[in-house]
Amino acid sequence: MLQLQTLRDNKDTIIAALQKRNIDAAPIVDSVLLLDEKRRSTQTELDNTLAESNKLSKEIGNLYKTGKAQEANVLKEKTGTLKEDSKRFGDELNAITEQLQQLLYQIPNVPHESVPAGSTEDDNEEVFKEGDIPVLKEGSLPHWELAKKYDIIDFELGVKIAGAGFPVYKGKGARLQRALITYFLDKNTEAGYTEMQVPHMVNEASGYGTGQLPDKEGQMYHIGADDLYLIPTAEVPVTNIFRDEIVNEQDFPICMTAYTPCFRREAGSYGAHVRGLNRLHQFDKVEIVRVEHPEKSFDALDGMVEHVKNILRELKLPYRILRLCGGDLGFTAALTYDFEVFSTAQDRWLEISSVSNFETYQANRLKLRYKDENGKSQLAHTLNGSALALPRVLAGILENYQTAEGIQIPEVLVPYCGFDMIK
RNA sequence: GGAGAAAUGGCAGAGUGGUCGAAUGCGGCAGUCUUGAAAACUGUUGAGGGUCACACCUCCGGGGGUUCGAAUCCCUCUUUCUCCGCCA
């Protein structure tokens, strides 16, 4: 959520920047500013009314104490209209505040200056590319075929138990999953991220805190009986650790990592590109989350990008990094780098990580602040990234590491797997 | 699931109708002392709105109510603790 003060001070710049997202924010920003003014004037009226009745109440109290009940009763009568007024102003204020809040929820984050203009993923800017794309021999298979051939992932079994998009990993497939999770967590903790285990369901307040609500309401599984949401990413519970918190400036950087399953309804996204592991309702992901000083957050973002690069180098997977264009940028992000691995047998790039800086957008919703050197509360910056999302990494490994003899296990994973080949 | 108790500032903990944004202790910060540190002493120390700055307003788990006036009384929800039951 954008800060009102910033919106007041930089209205035109913000509207101009939001054009990169291909939206004309002018009308909504105008309504916000108008409502804000109304809010403040109503607040003042309410405050004045309350101040007066506070004063009267004190007088009445003093009169009673000095035994002047008669005079007190006279004053009491005057409080009637004040009460009505304050009730009226109060209700009005609540309504305006609610309205204002709803409008603010609808304005996405302001893209960083480096975000390229554009409307679709085709306009994303490739900023880095590394690793050799293996040339596969005749008869090489996409991962869903490999999964079947070596009996390591059973998609049909998942359909039977839950539905499409809930694969069952078997034997060495399951072990490889676990190996990847442990390997990622080890890499992250080595880099200074503290490992966390967090709830896989969150309440409504958490959903609002990180911005999944109300924007992506339909993308999360909702448990009606208890009003909880299955997490679409560990970002939600991990970042919400710091909801309503004021941290010390010297606590920065706050670095956390967590493995969780992720649940996404993926409503409406069916088609040729969702085969196999490409798009699932439940998948595993190891996430890194940072809370940062505003001046350091973009350095931190670069650091996170380097960190993910290192992991992909170790796995020896060909990948590229994209800077998302305005049209593809997530609602809450100011700047996002997507990592994609090349899936050789499918001959396409698969997104495996998304690293973002949210600046104060989430922090404002979360009320995540820090004390600056003058002792004043300031909003912190939040960032997160996948390090990494499992299924597509797995798809990349299966396809790129396939040989006539079987699937080779990347060297760094062998100690975690206990085998070096899936035959 | 049943019965009871409780929810106050970073923490502990007082406060049962007005002078309470809230005693006291610990912690934090600043200072005195000290070569430095510790101890001791002194001062300071919640959040938000509002204002050029003051004033002023709101917040004692959430919501509603009683009252001229509520941390304090009533209703309700949530959470925590204790006991019983069930159970990984």
Coordinates of C-alpha atoms (C1' of nucleotides) in Angstrom, one line a residue:
Chain A
M1 CA 0.0 0.0 0.0
L2 CA 1.3 3.4 -0.9
Q3 CA 1.8 5.9 1.8
L4 CA -0.7 8.8 1.9
Q5 CA 2.0 11.3 2.6
T6 CA 4.0 10.2 -0.4
L7 CA 1.0 10.3 -2.5
R8 CA 0.2 13.8 -1.4
D9 CA 3.7 15.0 -2.1
N10 CA 4.5 13.2 -5.3
K11 CA 1.2 12.7 -7.0
D12 CA 2.3 13.5 -10.5
T13 CA 5.5 11.4 -10.3
I14 CA 3.5 8.5 -9.0
I15 CA 0.8 8.6 -11.7
A16 CA 3.5 8.9 -14.3
A17 CA 5.4 5.9 -12.9
L18 CA 2.3 3.8 -12.7
Q19 CA 1.8 4.3 -16.5
K20 CA 4.5 1.7 -16.8
R21 CA 2.0 -0.7 -15.6
N22 CA -0.3 0.4 -18.3
I23 CA -2.8 1.9 -15.9
D24 CA -4.1 5.4 -15.6
A25 CA -4.0 6.0 -11.9
A26 CA -5.0 9.6 -12.1
P27 CA -8.7 9.1 -11.3
I28 CA -8.2 6.8 -8.3
V29 CA -5.3 9.0 -6.9
D30 CA -7.6 12.0 -7.2
S31 CA -10.3 10.2 -5.3
V32 CA -7.9 9.2 -2.7
L33 CA -6.5 12.7 -2.1
L34 CA -10.0 14.1 -2.0
L35 CA -11.1 11.5 0.5
D36 CA -8.0 12.1 2.5
E37 CA -8.8 15.7 2.8
K38 CA -12.3 14.9 3.8
R39 CA -10.9 12.4 6.3
R40 CA -8.7 15.0 7.9
S41 CA -11.4 17.7 8.2
T42 CA -13.8 15.2 9.7
Q43 CA -11.2 14.1 12.1
T44 CA -10.7 17.7 13.2
E45 CA -14.4 18.1 13.7
L46 CA -14.6 15.0 15.7
D47 CA -11.5 15.9 17.7
N48 CA -13.0 19.3 18.6
T49 CA -16.2 17.8 19.7
L50 CA -14.5 15.3 21.8
A51 CA -12.2 17.9 23.3
E52 CA -15.2 19.9 24.4
S53 CA -17.1 17.0 25.9
N54 CA -13.9 16.0 27.7
K55 CA -13.7 19.4 29.1
L56 CA -17.3 19.4 30.2
S57 CA -16.9 16.0 31.8
K58 CA -14.0 17.3 33.9
E59 CA -16.0 20.3 35.0
I60 CA -18.9 18.1 36.0
G61 CA -16.6 15.9 38.0
N62 CA -15.2 18.8 39.8
L63 CA -18.6 20.2 40.5
Y64 CA -19.8 17.0 42.0
K65 CA -16.7 16.8 44.2
T66 CA -17.4 20.2 45.6
G67 CA -21.0 19.3 46.2
K68 CA -22.5 21.5 43.5
A69 CA -24.8 18.9 42.0
Q70 CA -27.2 21.4 40.7
E71 CA -24.7 23.1 38.5
A72 CA -23.4 19.8 37.4
N73 CA -26.8 18.8 36.2
V74 CA -27.1 21.9 34.2
L75 CA -23.9 21.1 32.4
K76 CA -25.0 17.5 31.8
E77 CA -27.7 18.7 29.6
K78 CA -25.3 20.4 27.4
T79 CA -23.5 17.1 26.7
G80 CA -26.4 15.7 24.8
T81 CA -25.8 17.4 21.5
L82 CA -22.1 16.9 21.8
K83 CA -22.6 13.2 22.1
E84 CA -24.8 13.1 19.1
D85 CA -22.3 15.1 17.1
S86 CA -19.3 12.9 18.1
K87 CA -21.3 9.8 17.2
R88 CA -22.1 11.3 13.8
F89 CA -18.6 12.5 13.1
G90 CA -17.2 9.2 14.3
D91 CA -19.4 7.1 12.0
E92 CA -18.6 9.4 9.2
L93 CA -14.9 9.1 9.9
N94 CA -15.1 5.4 10.0
A95 CA -16.9 5.2 6.7
I96 CA -14.4 7.5 5.0
T97 CA -11.4 5.7 6.4
E98 CA -12.8 2.4 5.2
Q99 CA -13.5 3.8 1.7
L100 CA -10.0 5.3 1.6
Q101 CA -8.5 2.0 2.6
Q102 CA -10.4 0.2 -0.1
L103 CA -9.1 2.6 -2.7
L104 CA -5.5 2.4 -1.5
Y105 CA -5.7 -1.4 -1.7
Q106 CA -6.4 -1.0 -5.4
I107 CA -3.3 1.0 -6.2
P108 CA -0.3 -1.2 -7.0
N109 CA 3.2 -0.5 -6.1
V110 CA 5.2 2.2 -8.0
P111 CA 7.6 0.5 -10.4
H112 CA 11.3 1.2 -9.9
E113 CA 12.9 3.5 -12.4
S114 CA 14.8 0.7 -14.0
V115 CA 11.6 -1.2 -14.8
P116 CA 11.1 -1.3 -18.5
A117 CA 7.8 -0.3 -20.1
G118 CA 5.8 -3.1 -21.6
S119 CA 2.7 -5.1 -21.3
T120 CA 3.4 -8.8 -21.5
E121 CA 6.2 -11.2 -20.6
D122 CA 7.6 -10.7 -24.0
D123 CA 8.6 -7.3 -23.0
N124 CA 10.7 -8.4 -20.1
E125 CA 14.3 -7.5 -20.3
E126 CA 16.9 -10.2 -20.4
V127 CA 19.7 -8.9 -18.2
F128 CA 21.9 -12.0 -17.7
K129 CA 22.4 -15.4 -19.2
E130 CA 24.7 -18.2 -18.2
G131 CA 25.4 -21.9 -18.7
D132 CA 25.5 -24.1 -21.7
I133 CA 22.4 -25.5 -23.1
P134 CA 23.0 -29.2 -23.6
V135 CA 22.4 -30.7 -27.0
L136 CA 20.2 -33.6 -26.5
K137 CA 20.5 -36.8 -28.4
E138 CA 17.8 -38.3 -30.5
G139 CA 14.9 -39.7 -28.4
S140 CA 15.3 -37.4 -25.4
L141 CA 12.1 -36.9 -23.5
P142 CA 10.2 -34.2 -21.7
H143 CA 10.3 -34.6 -17.9
W144 CA 6.8 -36.0 -17.6
E145 CA 7.8 -38.9 -19.9
L146 CA 11.0 -39.4 -17.9
A147 CA 9.1 -39.3 -14.7
K148 CA 7.0 -42.2 -16.0
K149 CA 9.9 -44.1 -17.5
Y150 CA 11.8 -44.2 -14.2
D151 CA 8.7 -44.3 -12.1
I152 CA 9.7 -41.3 -9.9
I153 CA 6.6 -39.1 -10.2
D154 CA 3.0 -40.4 -10.6
F155 CA 0.7 -37.7 -11.8
E156 CA -2.3 -40.0 -12.2
L157 CA -2.0 -41.2 -8.6
G158 CA -2.2 -37.6 -7.5
V159 CA -5.4 -37.2 -9.5
K160 CA -6.9 -40.1 -7.7
I161 CA -6.0 -38.8 -4.3
A162 CA -6.6 -35.1 -4.7
G163 CA -6.9 -34.0 -8.3
A164 CA -4.9 -32.7 -11.2
G165 CA -1.8 -30.7 -10.2
F166 CA -1.0 -32.7 -7.1
P167 CA 1.7 -35.1 -8.1
V168 CA 3.0 -38.0 -6.0
Y169 CA 6.8 -38.3 -5.9
K170 CA 8.0 -41.9 -5.5
G171 CA 11.2 -43.5 -4.5
K172 CA 14.3 -41.7 -5.9
G173 CA 12.0 -39.0 -7.1
A174 CA 10.8 -38.3 -3.5
R175 CA 14.4 -38.6 -2.3
L176 CA 15.6 -36.1 -4.9
Q177 CA 12.9 -33.7 -3.8
R178 CA 14.0 -33.9 -0.2
A179 CA 17.6 -33.6 -1.3
L180 CA 16.9 -30.4 -3.1
I181 CA 15.0 -28.9 -0.2
T182 CA 17.9 -29.7 2.2
Y183 CA 20.5 -28.5 -0.3
F184 CA 18.7 -25.2 -0.8
L185 CA 18.2 -24.6 3.0
D186 CA 21.8 -25.4 3.5
K187 CA 22.9 -22.9 0.9
N188 CA 20.6 -20.2 2.3
T189 CA 21.7 -20.7 5.9
E190 CA 25.3 -20.6 4.8
A191 CA 24.6 -17.3 3.3
G192 CA 23.3 -16.0 6.6
Y193 CA 19.6 -16.7 6.3
T194 CA 18.0 -18.0 9.5
E195 CA 15.9 -21.1 8.9
M196 CA 12.3 -20.9 10.0
Q197 CA 9.4 -23.3 10.1
V198 CA 6.1 -21.5 9.7
P199 CA 2.4 -22.3 9.5
H200 CA 1.1 -23.4 6.1
M201 CA -2.1 -21.6 6.7
V202 CA -2.6 -18.0 7.4
N203 CA -5.3 -15.7 8.6
E204 CA -6.9 -12.9 6.7
A205 CA -4.7 -10.2 8.3
S206 CA -1.6 -11.9 7.1
G207 CA -3.0 -12.2 3.6
Y208 CA -3.6 -8.4 3.6
G209 CA -0.2 -7.8 5.2
T210 CA 1.8 -9.0 2.2
G211 CA -0.8 -8.1 -0.4
Q212 CA -2.3 -11.4 -1.5
L213 CA -5.6 -10.0 -0.3
P214 CA -7.6 -8.5 -1.7
D215 CA -5.8 -8.6 -5.0
K216 CA -5.4 -12.4 -5.4
E217 CA -8.3 -13.6 -3.4
G218 CA -9.3 -16.2 -6.0
Q219 CA -5.8 -17.7 -6.3
M220 CA -5.6 -19.0 -2.7
Y221 CA -7.3 -22.0 -1.3
H222 CA -9.7 -20.7 1.4
I223 CA -10.8 -22.9 4.3
G224 CA -14.2 -21.6 5.1
A225 CA -14.9 -23.4 8.3
D226 CA -11.9 -21.7 10.0
D227 CA -11.4 -18.7 7.7
L228 CA -7.8 -19.6 6.9
Y229 CA -5.9 -19.5 3.6
L230 CA -3.4 -22.1 2.5
I231 CA -0.2 -20.3 1.8
P232 CA 0.6 -19.6 -1.9
T233 CA 4.2 -19.0 -0.9
A234 CA 6.3 -18.9 2.3
E235 CA 6.6 -15.1 1.8
V236 CA 3.2 -14.7 3.5
P237 CA 3.8 -16.4 6.9
V238 CA 7.5 -15.4 7.0
T239 CA 7.1 -11.7 6.2
N240 CA 4.1 -11.5 8.5
I241 CA 6.4 -12.5 11.4
F242 CA 7.2 -8.8 11.4
R243 CA 3.7 -7.5 11.1
D244 CA 3.0 -4.7 13.7
E245 CA 6.7 -4.8 14.7
I246 CA 9.1 -2.0 15.3
V247 CA 12.7 -3.2 14.9
N248 CA 15.9 -1.6 15.8
E249 CA 18.0 -0.1 13.0
Q250 CA 20.9 -2.3 14.0
D251 CA 18.8 -5.4 13.6
F252 CA 19.2 -5.0 9.8
P253 CA 19.6 -7.0 7.7
I254 CA 17.0 -9.5 8.8
C255 CA 17.4 -12.6 6.7
M256 CA 15.1 -15.6 6.9
T257 CA 14.6 -18.7 4.9
A258 CA 11.9 -21.3 5.0
Y259 CA 10.8 -24.4 3.2
T260 CA 7.1 -24.8 2.7
P261 CA 4.7 -26.4 0.4
C262 CA 2.8 -23.8 -1.7
F263 CA -0.8 -24.0 -2.7
R264 CA -2.2 -22.2 -5.7
R265 CA -5.6 -22.6 -7.3
E266 CA -4.3 -21.4 -10.7
A267 CA -7.8 -20.7 -11.7
G268 CA -8.1 -20.3 -15.4
S269 CA -4.6 -21.4 -16.4
Y270 CA -5.0 -24.6 -18.2
G271 CA -3.5 -25.6 -21.5
A272 CA -0.6 -27.1 -23.2
H273 CA 2.0 -25.3 -21.0
V274 CA 0.7 -26.8 -17.8
R275 CA 1.8 -30.4 -18.4
G276 CA 3.9 -32.3 -15.9
L277 CA 5.6 -30.2 -13.3
N278 CA 5.2 -26.9 -15.2
R279 CA 2.2 -25.7 -13.1
L280 CA 0.9 -27.3 -10.0
H281 CA -1.7 -26.7 -7.3
Q282 CA 0.8 -27.9 -4.7
F283 CA 4.5 -27.6 -4.9
D284 CA 7.5 -27.2 -2.7
K285 CA 9.6 -24.1 -2.5
V286 CA 12.4 -22.7 -0.4
E287 CA 12.0 -19.0 0.1
I288 CA 14.4 -16.3 1.3
V289 CA 12.9 -13.2 2.9
R290 CA 14.7 -10.0 4.0
V291 CA 13.7 -7.0 6.0
E292 CA 16.0 -4.1 5.2
H293 CA 16.9 -0.5 5.8
P294 CA 15.5 1.5 2.9
E295 CA 18.9 2.7 1.8
K296 CA 20.2 -0.8 1.6
S297 CA 17.3 -2.6 0.0
F298 CA 18.5 -2.5 -3.6
D299 CA 22.0 -3.7 -2.6
A300 CA 20.2 -6.5 -0.8
L301 CA 18.2 -7.3 -3.9
D302 CA 21.4 -7.6 -5.9
G303 CA 22.8 -9.8 -3.2
M304 CA 19.9 -12.1 -3.4
V305 CA 20.2 -12.3 -7.2
E306 CA 23.9 -13.2 -6.8
H307 CA 22.9 -15.9 -4.3
V308 CA 20.4 -17.5 -6.5
K309 CA 22.9 -17.4 -9.4
N310 CA 25.4 -19.3 -7.3
I311 CA 23.0 -22.0 -6.6
L312 CA 22.2 -22.4 -10.3
R313 CA 25.8 -22.4 -11.2
E314 CA 26.4 -25.2 -8.7
L315 CA 23.5 -27.2 -10.2
K316 CA 25.0 -26.5 -13.6
L317 CA 21.7 -25.5 -15.1
P318 CA 21.5 -23.0 -18.0
Y319 CA 19.5 -20.0 -16.8
R320 CA 18.7 -16.4 -17.6
I321 CA 17.6 -13.5 -15.6
L322 CA 14.8 -11.2 -16.7
R323 CA 13.9 -7.8 -15.3
L324 CA 10.2 -7.8 -15.4
C325 CA 8.4 -5.1 -17.4
G326 CA 5.7 -2.9 -16.0
G327 CA 2.9 -5.0 -17.4
D328 CA 4.3 -8.3 -15.9
L329 CA 5.4 -6.9 -12.6
G330 CA 3.5 -8.2 -9.6
F331 CA 1.0 -5.9 -7.8
T332 CA 3.1 -5.3 -4.7
A333 CA 6.6 -5.3 -6.2
A334 CA 8.7 -2.3 -7.2
L335 CA 11.3 -4.3 -9.0
T336 CA 11.4 -8.0 -9.8
Y337 CA 14.0 -10.3 -11.4
D338 CA 12.8 -13.6 -12.7
F339 CA 15.1 -16.5 -13.0
E340 CA 14.4 -19.1 -15.7
V341 CA 16.0 -22.4 -16.5
F342 CA 16.1 -23.7 -19.9
S343 CA 14.1 -26.9 -20.2
T344 CA 15.9 -28.6 -23.0
A345 CA 13.4 -31.3 -24.0
Q346 CA 10.5 -28.8 -23.9
D347 CA 12.6 -26.2 -25.7
R348 CA 11.4 -23.4 -23.4
W349 CA 12.4 -21.3 -20.4
L350 CA 10.7 -22.2 -17.1
E351 CA 10.5 -19.6 -14.3
I352 CA 12.1 -21.0 -11.2
S353 CA 12.7 -18.0 -9.0
S354 CA 11.3 -14.5 -8.6
V355 CA 13.3 -12.0 -6.6
S356 CA 11.6 -8.8 -5.6
N357 CA 12.0 -5.6 -3.7
F358 CA 8.7 -4.4 -2.3
E359 CA 10.2 -1.2 -0.8
T360 CA 7.7 0.1 1.7
Y361 CA 4.6 -1.3 0.0
Q362 CA 4.2 -4.3 2.2
A363 CA 5.7 -2.7 5.2
N364 CA 3.0 0.0 5.1
R365 CA 0.3 -2.7 5.3
L366 CA 2.3 -4.7 7.8
K367 CA 3.1 -1.7 9.9
L368 CA 6.7 -2.9 9.9
R369 CA 8.9 -0.1 11.1
Y370 CA 12.3 0.6 12.5
K371 CA 13.6 3.3 14.7
D372 CA 15.9 5.6 12.8
E373 CA 18.9 7.4 14.5
N374 CA 16.6 10.2 15.6
G375 CA 14.3 7.7 17.3
K376 CA 11.6 8.2 14.7
S377 CA 9.6 5.3 13.3
Q378 CA 10.1 4.7 9.6
L379 CA 8.8 2.0 7.3
A380 CA 11.3 -0.7 6.6
H381 CA 11.7 -2.4 3.2
T382 CA 10.8 -6.0 2.5
L383 CA 12.2 -8.3 -0.1
N384 CA 11.9 -11.9 -1.0
G385 CA 12.8 -14.5 -3.5
S386 CA 12.6 -18.2 -4.3
A387 CA 15.8 -20.1 -3.6
L388 CA 14.4 -22.1 -5.2
A389 CA 11.0 -23.4 -6.4
L390 CA 11.3 -27.2 -6.7
P391 CA 9.2 -28.5 -9.5
R392 CA 10.7 -26.7 -12.4
V393 CA 14.2 -27.1 -11.1
L394 CA 13.4 -30.8 -11.0
A395 CA 12.0 -30.6 -14.5
G396 CA 15.2 -28.9 -15.6
I397 CA 17.4 -31.5 -14.0
L398 CA 15.5 -34.4 -15.4
E399 CA 15.5 -33.0 -18.9
N400 CA 19.0 -31.6 -19.0
Y401 CA 20.7 -34.4 -17.2
Q402 CA 19.1 -37.3 -19.1
T403 CA 21.4 -39.8 -20.7
A404 CA 20.9 -43.0 -22.5
E405 CA 21.8 -44.8 -19.2
G406 CA 19.5 -42.8 -17.1
I407 CA 19.3 -39.4 -15.3
Q408 CA 22.5 -38.2 -13.8
I409 CA 22.3 -36.4 -10.5
P410 CA 24.0 -33.0 -10.4
E411 CA 27.3 -33.4 -8.5
V412 CA 26.4 -31.1 -5.6
L413 CA 23.2 -33.1 -4.9
V414 CA 24.8 -36.6 -4.8
P415 CA 25.7 -36.3 -1.1
Y416 CA 22.2 -35.3 -0.4
C417 CA 20.6 -38.0 -2.5
G418 CA 22.9 -40.9 -1.7
F419 CA 22.9 -42.0 -5.4
D420 CA 24.3 -40.5 -8.5
M421 CA 21.9 -41.9 -11.1
I422 CA 18.3 -42.6 -11.6
K423 CA 18.0 -45.6 -13.8
Chain B
rG1 C1' -15.4 -31.0 23.4
rG2 C1' -16.8 -29.6 29.1
rA3 C1' -15.5 -26.4 33.6
rG4 C1' -12.8 -22.3 35.7
rA5 C1' -9.3 -18.1 35.5
rA6 C1' -7.1 -14.3 32.8
rA7 C1' -5.7 -10.6 28.7
rU8 C1' -2.6 -3.4 30.8
rG9 C1' 3.5 0.0 27.8
rG10 C1' 9.9 -4.0 25.1
rC11 C1' 9.2 -7.4 29.6
rA12 C1' 7.3 -8.1 34.6
rG13 C1' 3.3 -6.1 37.2
rA14 C1' -0.1 -2.3 40.0
rG15 C1' -4.5 0.1 39.0
rU16 C1' -12.3 -1.7 40.1
rG17 C1' -16.0 4.9 37.7
rG18 C1' -13.2 11.3 37.2
rU19 C1' -7.1 14.3 38.8
rC20 C1' -4.7 7.3 34.5
rG21 C1' -1.4 7.2 28.7
rA22 C1' -1.5 4.7 33.2
rA23 C1' 2.4 3.5 39.8
rU24 C1' 6.7 0.4 40.5
rG25 C1' 10.6 -2.8 39.0
rC26 C1' 13.6 -4.7 34.9
rG27 C1' 15.3 -3.5 30.2
rG28 C1' 16.7 0.7 26.5
rC29 C1' 18.8 5.7 25.8
rA30 C1' 21.6 10.1 27.7
rG31 C1' 24.6 12.2 31.6
rU32 C1' 27.7 12.3 36.3
rC33 C1' 31.7 9.4 38.4
rU34 C1' 35.9 6.4 35.9
rU35 C1' 42.0 5.9 32.0
rG36 C1' 38.0 2.6 30.2
rA37 C1' 34.2 -0.7 31.8
rA38 C1' 31.1 -2.3 35.8
rA39 C1' 28.5 -0.6 40.0
rA40 C1' 26.1 3.7 42.0
rC41 C1' 23.5 8.2 41.1
rU42 C1' 20.5 11.7 37.9
rG43 C1' 17.5 12.4 33.8
rU44 C1' 14.8 10.2 29.9
rU45 C1' 12.1 6.3 27.5
rG46 C1' 4.8 3.4 24.1
rA47 C1' 2.0 3.9 19.3
rG48 C1' -1.0 6.6 15.9
rG49 C1' -3.8 10.9 13.9
rG50 C1' -3.4 16.2 13.6
rU51 C1' -0.5 21.1 13.2
rC52 C1' 4.5 25.3 10.2
rA53 C1' 5.0 24.3 15.3
rC54 C1' 1.8 24.1 19.5
rA55 C1' -3.0 22.9 20.9
rC56 C1' -6.0 18.9 20.6
rC57 C1' -7.8 13.7 19.6
rU58 C1' -7.4 8.2 19.7
rC59 C1' -5.4 3.6 21.7
rC60 C1' -5.1 -0.7 28.5
rG61 C1' -6.8 -8.2 23.4
rG62 C1' -11.1 -7.0 19.1
rG63 C1' -16.2 -5.2 18.6
rG64 C1' -20.7 -3.2 20.8
rG65 C1' -23.2 -0.9 25.2
rU66 C1' -24.2 1.8 30.1
rU67 C1' -22.6 6.8 32.0
rC68 C1' -21.8 13.8 31.9
rG69 C1' -17.2 10.6 32.4
rA70 C1' -14.6 3.6 31.5
rA71 C1' -8.3 0.3 31.8
rU72 C1' -12.1 0.0 35.7
rC73 C1' -19.3 -1.8 34.9
rC74 C1' -22.4 -4.9 31.1
rC75 C1' -22.8 -7.9 26.4
rU76 C1' -20.1 -10.4 22.7
rC77 C1' -16.0 -12.4 20.0
rU78 C1' -10.9 -13.9 20.0
rU79 C1' -6.7 -15.6 22.4
rU80 C1' -3.9 -17.6 26.6
rC81 C1' -3.5 -20.5 31.2
rU82 C1' -5.4 -24.5 34.7
rC83 C1' -8.4 -29.0 35.4
rC84 C1' -11.3 -33.0 32.8
rG85 C1' -12.2 -35.8 28.2
rC86 C1' -10.1 -37.2 23.4
rC87 C1' -5.7 -37.7 20.6
rA88 C1' -0.7 -37.4 16.7

